[in-house]
PDB file of C-alpha atoms in Angstrom:
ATOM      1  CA  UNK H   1      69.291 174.833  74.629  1.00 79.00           C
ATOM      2  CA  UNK H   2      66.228 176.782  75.172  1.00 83.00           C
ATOM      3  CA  UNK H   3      63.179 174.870  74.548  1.00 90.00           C
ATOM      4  CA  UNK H   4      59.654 175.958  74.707  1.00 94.00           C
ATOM      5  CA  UNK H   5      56.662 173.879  75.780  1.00 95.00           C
ATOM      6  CA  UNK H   6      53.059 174.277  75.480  1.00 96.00           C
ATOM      7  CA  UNK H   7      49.514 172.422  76.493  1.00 96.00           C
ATOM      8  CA  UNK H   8      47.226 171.610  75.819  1.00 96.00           C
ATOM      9  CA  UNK H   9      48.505 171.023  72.172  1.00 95.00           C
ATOM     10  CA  UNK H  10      44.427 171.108  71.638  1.00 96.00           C
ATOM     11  CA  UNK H  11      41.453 172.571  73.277  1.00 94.00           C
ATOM     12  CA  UNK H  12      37.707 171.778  72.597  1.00 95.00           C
ATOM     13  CA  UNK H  13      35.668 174.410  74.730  1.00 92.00           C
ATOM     14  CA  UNK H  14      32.310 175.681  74.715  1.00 95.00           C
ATOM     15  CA  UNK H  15      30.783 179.164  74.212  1.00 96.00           C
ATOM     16  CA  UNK H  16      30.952 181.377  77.273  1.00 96.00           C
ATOM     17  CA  UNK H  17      33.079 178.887  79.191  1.00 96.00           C
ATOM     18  CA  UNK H  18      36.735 180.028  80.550  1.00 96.00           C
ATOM     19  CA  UNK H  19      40.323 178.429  80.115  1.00 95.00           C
ATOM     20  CA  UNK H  20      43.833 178.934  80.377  1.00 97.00           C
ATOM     21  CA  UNK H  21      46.796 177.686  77.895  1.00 97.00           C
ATOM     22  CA  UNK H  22      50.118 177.192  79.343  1.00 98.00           C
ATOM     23  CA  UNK H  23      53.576 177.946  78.260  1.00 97.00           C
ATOM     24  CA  UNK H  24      56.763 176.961  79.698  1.00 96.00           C
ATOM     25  CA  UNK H  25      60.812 177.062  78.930  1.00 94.00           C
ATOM     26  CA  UNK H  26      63.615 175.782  79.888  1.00 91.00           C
ATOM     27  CA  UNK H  27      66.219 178.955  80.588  1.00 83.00           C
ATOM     28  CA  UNK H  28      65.561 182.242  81.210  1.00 78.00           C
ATOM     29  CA  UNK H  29      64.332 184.972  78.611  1.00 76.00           C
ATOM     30  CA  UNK H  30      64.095 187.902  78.427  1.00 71.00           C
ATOM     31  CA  UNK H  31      60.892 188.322  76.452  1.00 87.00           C
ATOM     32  CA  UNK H  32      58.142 186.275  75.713  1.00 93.00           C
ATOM     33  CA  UNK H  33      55.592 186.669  72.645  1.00 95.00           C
ATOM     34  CA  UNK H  34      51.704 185.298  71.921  1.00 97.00           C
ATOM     35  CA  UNK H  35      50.687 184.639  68.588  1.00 97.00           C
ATOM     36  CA  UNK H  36      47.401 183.948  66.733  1.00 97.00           C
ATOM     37  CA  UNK H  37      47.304 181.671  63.706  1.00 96.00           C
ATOM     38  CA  UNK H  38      44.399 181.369  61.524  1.00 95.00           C
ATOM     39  CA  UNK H  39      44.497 178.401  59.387  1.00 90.00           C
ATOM     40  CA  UNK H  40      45.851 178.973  56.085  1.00 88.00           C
ATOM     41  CA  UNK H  41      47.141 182.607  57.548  1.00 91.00           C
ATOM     42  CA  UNK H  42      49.955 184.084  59.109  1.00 90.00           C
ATOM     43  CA  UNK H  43      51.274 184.599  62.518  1.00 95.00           C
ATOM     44  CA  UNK H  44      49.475 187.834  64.186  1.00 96.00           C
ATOM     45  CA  UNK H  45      51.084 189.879  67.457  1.00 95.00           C
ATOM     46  CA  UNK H  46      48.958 189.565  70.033  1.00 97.00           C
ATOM     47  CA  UNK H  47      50.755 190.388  73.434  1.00 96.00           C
ATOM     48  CA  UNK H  48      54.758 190.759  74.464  1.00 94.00           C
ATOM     49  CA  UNK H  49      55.331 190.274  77.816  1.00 93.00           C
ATOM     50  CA  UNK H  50      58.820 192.352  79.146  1.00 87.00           C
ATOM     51  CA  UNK H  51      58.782 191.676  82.903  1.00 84.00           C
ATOM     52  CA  UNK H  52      58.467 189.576  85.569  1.00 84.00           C
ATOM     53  CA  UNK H  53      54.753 189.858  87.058  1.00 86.00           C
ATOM     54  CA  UNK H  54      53.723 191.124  83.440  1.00 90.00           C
ATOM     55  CA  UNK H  55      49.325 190.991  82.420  1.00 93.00           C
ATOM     56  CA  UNK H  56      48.213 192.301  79.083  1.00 95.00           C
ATOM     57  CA  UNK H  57      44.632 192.095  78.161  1.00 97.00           C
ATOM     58  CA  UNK H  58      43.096 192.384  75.084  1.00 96.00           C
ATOM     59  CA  UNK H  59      39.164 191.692  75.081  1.00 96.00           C
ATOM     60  CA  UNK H  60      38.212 188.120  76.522  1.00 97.00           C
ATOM     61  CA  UNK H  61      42.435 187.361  76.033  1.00 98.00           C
ATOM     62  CA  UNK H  62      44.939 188.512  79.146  1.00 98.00           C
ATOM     63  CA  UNK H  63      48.437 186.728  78.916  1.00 98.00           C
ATOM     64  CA  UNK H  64      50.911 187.040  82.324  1.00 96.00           C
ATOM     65  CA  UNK H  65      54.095 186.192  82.838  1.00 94.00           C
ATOM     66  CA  UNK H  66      56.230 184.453  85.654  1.00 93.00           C
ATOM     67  CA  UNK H  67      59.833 184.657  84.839  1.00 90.00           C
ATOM     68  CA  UNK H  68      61.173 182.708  88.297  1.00 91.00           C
ATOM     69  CA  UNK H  69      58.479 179.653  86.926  1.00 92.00           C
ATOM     70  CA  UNK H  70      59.796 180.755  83.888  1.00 93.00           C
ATOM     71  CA  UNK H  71      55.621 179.910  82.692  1.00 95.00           C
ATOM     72  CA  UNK H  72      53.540 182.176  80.940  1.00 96.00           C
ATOM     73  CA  UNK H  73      49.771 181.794  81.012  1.00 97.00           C
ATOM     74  CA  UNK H  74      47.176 182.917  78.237  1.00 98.00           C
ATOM     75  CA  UNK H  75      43.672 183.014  79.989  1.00 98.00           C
ATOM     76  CA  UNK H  76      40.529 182.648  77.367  1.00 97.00           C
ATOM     77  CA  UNK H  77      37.492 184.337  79.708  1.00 97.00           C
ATOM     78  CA  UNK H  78      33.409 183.546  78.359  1.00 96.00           C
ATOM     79  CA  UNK H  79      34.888 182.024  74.810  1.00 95.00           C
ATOM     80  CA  UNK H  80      33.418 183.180  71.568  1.00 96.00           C
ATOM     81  CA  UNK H  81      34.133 181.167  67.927  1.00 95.00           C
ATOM     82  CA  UNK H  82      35.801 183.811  66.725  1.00 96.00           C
ATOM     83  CA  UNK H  83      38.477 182.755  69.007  1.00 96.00           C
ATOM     84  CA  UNK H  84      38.943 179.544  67.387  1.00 97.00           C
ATOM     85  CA  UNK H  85      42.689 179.715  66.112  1.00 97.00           C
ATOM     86  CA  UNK H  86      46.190 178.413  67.261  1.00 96.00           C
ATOM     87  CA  UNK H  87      47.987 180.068  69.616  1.00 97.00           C
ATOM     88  CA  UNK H  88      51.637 179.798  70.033  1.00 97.00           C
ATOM     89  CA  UNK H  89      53.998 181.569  72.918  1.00 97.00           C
ATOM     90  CA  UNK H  90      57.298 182.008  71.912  1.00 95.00           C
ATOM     91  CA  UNK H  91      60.533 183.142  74.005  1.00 93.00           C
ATOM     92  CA  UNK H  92      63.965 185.001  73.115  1.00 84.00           C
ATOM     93  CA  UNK H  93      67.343 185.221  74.912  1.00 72.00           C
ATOM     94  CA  UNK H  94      68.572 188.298  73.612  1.00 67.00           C
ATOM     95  CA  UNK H  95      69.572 186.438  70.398  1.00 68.00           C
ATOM     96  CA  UNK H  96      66.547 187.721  68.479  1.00 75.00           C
ATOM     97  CA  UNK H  97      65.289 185.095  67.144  1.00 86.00           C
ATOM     98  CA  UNK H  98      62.552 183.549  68.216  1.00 91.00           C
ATOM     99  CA  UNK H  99      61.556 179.790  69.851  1.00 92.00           C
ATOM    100  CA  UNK H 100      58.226 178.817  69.342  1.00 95.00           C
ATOM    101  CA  UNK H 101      56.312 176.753  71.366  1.00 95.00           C
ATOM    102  CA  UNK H 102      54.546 173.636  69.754  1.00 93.00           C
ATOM    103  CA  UNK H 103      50.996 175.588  69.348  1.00 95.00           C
ATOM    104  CA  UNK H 104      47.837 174.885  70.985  1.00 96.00           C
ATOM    105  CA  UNK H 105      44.995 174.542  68.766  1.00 96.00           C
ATOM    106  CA  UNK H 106      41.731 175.980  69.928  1.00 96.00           C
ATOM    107  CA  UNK H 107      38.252 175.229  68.834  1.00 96.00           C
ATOM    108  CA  UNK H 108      35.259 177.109  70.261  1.00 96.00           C
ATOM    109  CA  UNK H 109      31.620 175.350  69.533  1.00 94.00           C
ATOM    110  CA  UNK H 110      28.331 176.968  70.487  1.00 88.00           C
TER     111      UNK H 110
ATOM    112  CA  UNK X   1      52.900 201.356  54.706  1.00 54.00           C
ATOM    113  CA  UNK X   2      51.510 197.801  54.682  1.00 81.00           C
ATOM    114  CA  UNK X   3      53.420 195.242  56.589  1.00 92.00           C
ATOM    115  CA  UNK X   4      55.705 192.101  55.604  1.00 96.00           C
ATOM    116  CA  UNK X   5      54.876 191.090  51.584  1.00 96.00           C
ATOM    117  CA  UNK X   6      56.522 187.833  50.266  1.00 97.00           C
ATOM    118  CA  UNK X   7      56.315 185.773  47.220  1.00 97.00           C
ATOM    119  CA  UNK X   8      55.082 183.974  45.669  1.00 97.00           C
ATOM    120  CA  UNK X   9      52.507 182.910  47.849  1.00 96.00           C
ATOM    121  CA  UNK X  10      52.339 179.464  46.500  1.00 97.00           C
ATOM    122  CA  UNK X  11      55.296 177.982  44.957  1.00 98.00           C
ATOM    123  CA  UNK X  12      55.860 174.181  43.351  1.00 98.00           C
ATOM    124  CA  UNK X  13      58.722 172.654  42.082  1.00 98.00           C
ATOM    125  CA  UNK X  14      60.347 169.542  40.738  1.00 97.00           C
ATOM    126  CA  UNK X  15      62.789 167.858  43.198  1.00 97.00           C
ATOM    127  CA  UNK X  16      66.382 168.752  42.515  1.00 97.00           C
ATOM    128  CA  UNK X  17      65.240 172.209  40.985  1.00 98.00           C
ATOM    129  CA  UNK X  18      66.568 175.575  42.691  1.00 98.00           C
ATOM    130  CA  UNK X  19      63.797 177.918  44.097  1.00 98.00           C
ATOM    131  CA  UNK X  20      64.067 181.615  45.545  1.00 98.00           C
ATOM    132  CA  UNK X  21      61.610 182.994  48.073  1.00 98.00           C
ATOM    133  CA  UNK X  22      61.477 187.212  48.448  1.00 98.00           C
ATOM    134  CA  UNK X  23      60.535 188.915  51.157  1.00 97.00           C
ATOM    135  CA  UNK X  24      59.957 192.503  51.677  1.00 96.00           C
ATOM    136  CA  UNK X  25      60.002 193.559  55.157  1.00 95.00           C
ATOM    137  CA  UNK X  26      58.151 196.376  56.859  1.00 94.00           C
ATOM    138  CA  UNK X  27      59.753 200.040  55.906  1.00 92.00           C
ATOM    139  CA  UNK X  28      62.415 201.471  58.611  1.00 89.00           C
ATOM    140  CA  UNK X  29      62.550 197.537  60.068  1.00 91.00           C
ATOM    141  CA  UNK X  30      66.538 197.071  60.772  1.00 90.00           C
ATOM    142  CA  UNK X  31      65.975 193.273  61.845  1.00 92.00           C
ATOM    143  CA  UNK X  32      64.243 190.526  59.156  1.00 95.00           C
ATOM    144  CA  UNK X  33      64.397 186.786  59.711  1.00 96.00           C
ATOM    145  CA  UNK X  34      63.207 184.028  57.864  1.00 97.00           C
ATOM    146  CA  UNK X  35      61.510 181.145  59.490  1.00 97.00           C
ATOM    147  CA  UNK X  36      59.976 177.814  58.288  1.00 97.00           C
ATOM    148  CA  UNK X  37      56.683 176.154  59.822  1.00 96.00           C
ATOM    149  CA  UNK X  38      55.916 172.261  58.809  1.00 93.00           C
ATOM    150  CA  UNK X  39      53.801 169.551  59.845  1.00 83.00           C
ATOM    151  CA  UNK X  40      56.392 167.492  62.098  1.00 74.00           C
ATOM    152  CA  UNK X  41      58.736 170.619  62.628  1.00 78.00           C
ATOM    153  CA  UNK X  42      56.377 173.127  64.189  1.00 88.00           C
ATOM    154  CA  UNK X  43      57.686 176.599  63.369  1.00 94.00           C
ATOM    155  CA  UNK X  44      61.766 176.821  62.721  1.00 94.00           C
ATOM    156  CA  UNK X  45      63.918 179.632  62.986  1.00 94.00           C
ATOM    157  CA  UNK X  46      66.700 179.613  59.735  1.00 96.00           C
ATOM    158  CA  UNK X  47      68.265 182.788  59.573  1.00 96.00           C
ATOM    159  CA  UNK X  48      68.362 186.488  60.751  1.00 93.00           C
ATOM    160  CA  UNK X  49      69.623 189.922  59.389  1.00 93.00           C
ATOM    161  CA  UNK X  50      70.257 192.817  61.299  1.00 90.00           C
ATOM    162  CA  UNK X  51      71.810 195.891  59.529  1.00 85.00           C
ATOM    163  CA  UNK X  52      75.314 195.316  58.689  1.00 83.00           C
ATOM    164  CA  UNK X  53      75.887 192.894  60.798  1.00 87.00           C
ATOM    165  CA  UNK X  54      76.859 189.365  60.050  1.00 89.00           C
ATOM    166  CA  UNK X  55      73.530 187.357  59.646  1.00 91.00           C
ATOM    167  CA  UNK X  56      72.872 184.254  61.812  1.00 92.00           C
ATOM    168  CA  UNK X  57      72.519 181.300  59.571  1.00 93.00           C
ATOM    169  CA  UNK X  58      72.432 178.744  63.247  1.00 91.00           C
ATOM    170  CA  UNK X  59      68.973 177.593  61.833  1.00 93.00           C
ATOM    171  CA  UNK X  60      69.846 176.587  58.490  1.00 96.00           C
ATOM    172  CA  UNK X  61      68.754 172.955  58.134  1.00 94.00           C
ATOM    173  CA  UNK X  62      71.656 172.443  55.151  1.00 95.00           C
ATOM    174  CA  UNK X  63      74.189 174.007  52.936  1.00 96.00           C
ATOM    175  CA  UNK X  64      71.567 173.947  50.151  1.00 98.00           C
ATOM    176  CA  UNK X  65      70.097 176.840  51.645  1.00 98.00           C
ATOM    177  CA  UNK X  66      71.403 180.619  51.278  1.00 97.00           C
ATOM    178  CA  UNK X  67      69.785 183.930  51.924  1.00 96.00           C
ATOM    179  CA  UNK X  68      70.550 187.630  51.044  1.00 95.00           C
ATOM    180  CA  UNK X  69      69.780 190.742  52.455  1.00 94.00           C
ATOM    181  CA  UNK X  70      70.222 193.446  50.141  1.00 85.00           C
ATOM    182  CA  UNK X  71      70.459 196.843  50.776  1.00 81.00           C
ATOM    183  CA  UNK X  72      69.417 196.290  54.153  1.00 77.00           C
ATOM    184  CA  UNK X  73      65.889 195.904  52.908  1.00 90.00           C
ATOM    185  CA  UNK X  74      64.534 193.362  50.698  1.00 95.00           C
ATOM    186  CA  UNK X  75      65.719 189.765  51.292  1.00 97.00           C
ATOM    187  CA  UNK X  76      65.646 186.078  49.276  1.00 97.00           C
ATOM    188  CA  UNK X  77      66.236 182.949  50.360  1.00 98.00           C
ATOM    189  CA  UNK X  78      67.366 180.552  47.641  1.00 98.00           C
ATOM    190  CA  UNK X  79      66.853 176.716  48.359  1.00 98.00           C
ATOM    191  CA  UNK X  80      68.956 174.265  46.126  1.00 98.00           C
ATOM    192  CA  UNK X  81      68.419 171.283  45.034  1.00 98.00           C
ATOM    193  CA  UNK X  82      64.638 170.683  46.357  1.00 98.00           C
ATOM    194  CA  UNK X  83      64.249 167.739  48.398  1.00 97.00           C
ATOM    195  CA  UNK X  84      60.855 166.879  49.445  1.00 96.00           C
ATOM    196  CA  UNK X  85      61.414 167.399  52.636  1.00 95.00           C
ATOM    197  CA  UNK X  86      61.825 171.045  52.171  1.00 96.00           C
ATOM    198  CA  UNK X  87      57.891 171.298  51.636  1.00 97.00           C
ATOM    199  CA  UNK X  88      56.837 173.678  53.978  1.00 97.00           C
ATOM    200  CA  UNK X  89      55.218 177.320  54.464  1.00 97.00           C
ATOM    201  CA  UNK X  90      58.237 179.841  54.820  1.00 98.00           C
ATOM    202  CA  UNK X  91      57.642 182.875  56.955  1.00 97.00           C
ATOM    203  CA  UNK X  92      59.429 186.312  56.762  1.00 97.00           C
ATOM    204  CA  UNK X  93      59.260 188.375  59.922  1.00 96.00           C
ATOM    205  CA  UNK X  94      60.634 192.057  60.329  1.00 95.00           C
ATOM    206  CA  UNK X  95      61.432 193.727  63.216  1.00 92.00           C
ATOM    207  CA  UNK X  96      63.118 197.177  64.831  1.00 88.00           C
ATOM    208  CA  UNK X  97      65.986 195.307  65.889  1.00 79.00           C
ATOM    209  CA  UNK X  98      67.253 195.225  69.418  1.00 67.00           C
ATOM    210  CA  UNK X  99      68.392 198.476  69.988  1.00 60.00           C
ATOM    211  CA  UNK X 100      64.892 199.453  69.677  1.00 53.00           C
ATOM    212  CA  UNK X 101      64.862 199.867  73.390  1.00 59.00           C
ATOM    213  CA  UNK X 102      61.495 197.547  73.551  1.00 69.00           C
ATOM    214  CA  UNK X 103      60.469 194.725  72.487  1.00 74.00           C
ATOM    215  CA  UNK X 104      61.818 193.990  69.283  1.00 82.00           C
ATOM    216  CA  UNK X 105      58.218 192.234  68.273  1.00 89.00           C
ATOM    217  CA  UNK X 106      58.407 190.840  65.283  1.00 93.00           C
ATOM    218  CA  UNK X 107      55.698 191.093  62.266  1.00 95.00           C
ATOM    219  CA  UNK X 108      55.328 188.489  60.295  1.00 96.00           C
ATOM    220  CA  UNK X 109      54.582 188.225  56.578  1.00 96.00           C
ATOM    221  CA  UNK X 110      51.612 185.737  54.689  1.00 94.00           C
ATOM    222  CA  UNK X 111      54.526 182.903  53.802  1.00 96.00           C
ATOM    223  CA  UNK X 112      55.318 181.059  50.942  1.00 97.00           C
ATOM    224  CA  UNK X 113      53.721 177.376  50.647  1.00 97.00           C
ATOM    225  CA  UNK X 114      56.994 175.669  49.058  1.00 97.00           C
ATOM    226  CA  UNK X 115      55.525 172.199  47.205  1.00 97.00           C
ATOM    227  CA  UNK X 116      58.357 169.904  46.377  1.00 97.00           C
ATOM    228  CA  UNK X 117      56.973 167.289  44.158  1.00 96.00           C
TER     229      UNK X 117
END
């Protein structure tokens, strides 16, 4: 059974200060997805990773991927609040749907 | 051209009473799925359409719960029999399927917040 893990479930950082949330599963996959939820809002796209030794940025967010540690990595550089949201990786094995890791809840104070 | 629309957006009921969710997915999407996200679940897969094909109903918590695709576009899922522990937000994604060649990301609509009282 695949089975997605994530930490820190929550994260209390500072402006302008730099951290990385984790995500890791249990069998291989052949894709792995980030998501942004705002509370009260849906799930938004934010980066699919395809390939081993995979790194998509998007402004102070870059997600990689590292399918032998089978661990995906979502790196927050000089936080802003507008970052504050939960984040959630999820994985597929060819089946389509989707296993979503247990979130990690991110608050960014000044 | 927007993206994933379901209703209603808010929805309570009466435990025991029969509710039906919509979702329309995103135009030319082959693939839709429903999914549910609660409290001490996290976010659940229940069931996935693509074209003709046979849906996968592996995540359905219980026989009280159906869904239809019809006309490979708009889809409901109907929930008998409301149980409290059905509360939950209920998420529609769309996608181009597999045979997309890619990535098969999936969009996901606002939900419906299901209240079972």
């Amino acid at each position: 059974e695949l089975k997605v893990e994530q930490n820190p479930l929550f994260l209390s950082m500072q402006e302008g200060k730099n951290y990385t949330i984790y995500c890791n599963y249990s069998t291989t996959s052949d894709r792995l997805y980030w998501y942004r939820q705002d509370p009260g809002k849906s799930l938004e796209s934010l980066f699919v990773l395809l390939s081993n030794g995979a790194v998509k940025q998007e402004g102070r967010l870059m997600a990689s991927l590292d399918t032998k540690a089978r661990l995906s990595t979502l790196h927050i550089t000089a936080a802003v609040h507008d970052l504050s949201a939960t984040y959630f990786c999820a994985v597929d094995k060819n089946t389509d749907k989707l296993i979503f890791g247990t979130g990690t809840r991110l608050q960014v104070f000044p | 051209g927007a993206g994933v629309s379901q209703s209603p957006s808010n929805k309570v009921t009466e435990k025991g009473k029969d509710v039906e969710l919509r979702c329309d997915p995103i135009s030319g999407h082959t693939a839709l799925y429903w999914y549910r996200q609660s409290l001490g679940q996290g976010l659940e897969f229940l069931i996935y359409f693509q074209g003709n094909s046979a849906p996968d109903k592996s995540g359905l918590p219980s026989d009280r719960f159906s869904a239809e695709r019809t006309g490979g576009s708009v889809s409901t899922l109907t929930i008998q029999r409301t149980q409290q522990e059905d509360s939950a937000v209920y998420l529609c994604a769309s996608s181009l399927g597999l045979g997309s060649g890619g990535s098969n990301e999936q969009f996901f609509g606002p939900g419906t917040r299901l209240t079972v009282l």
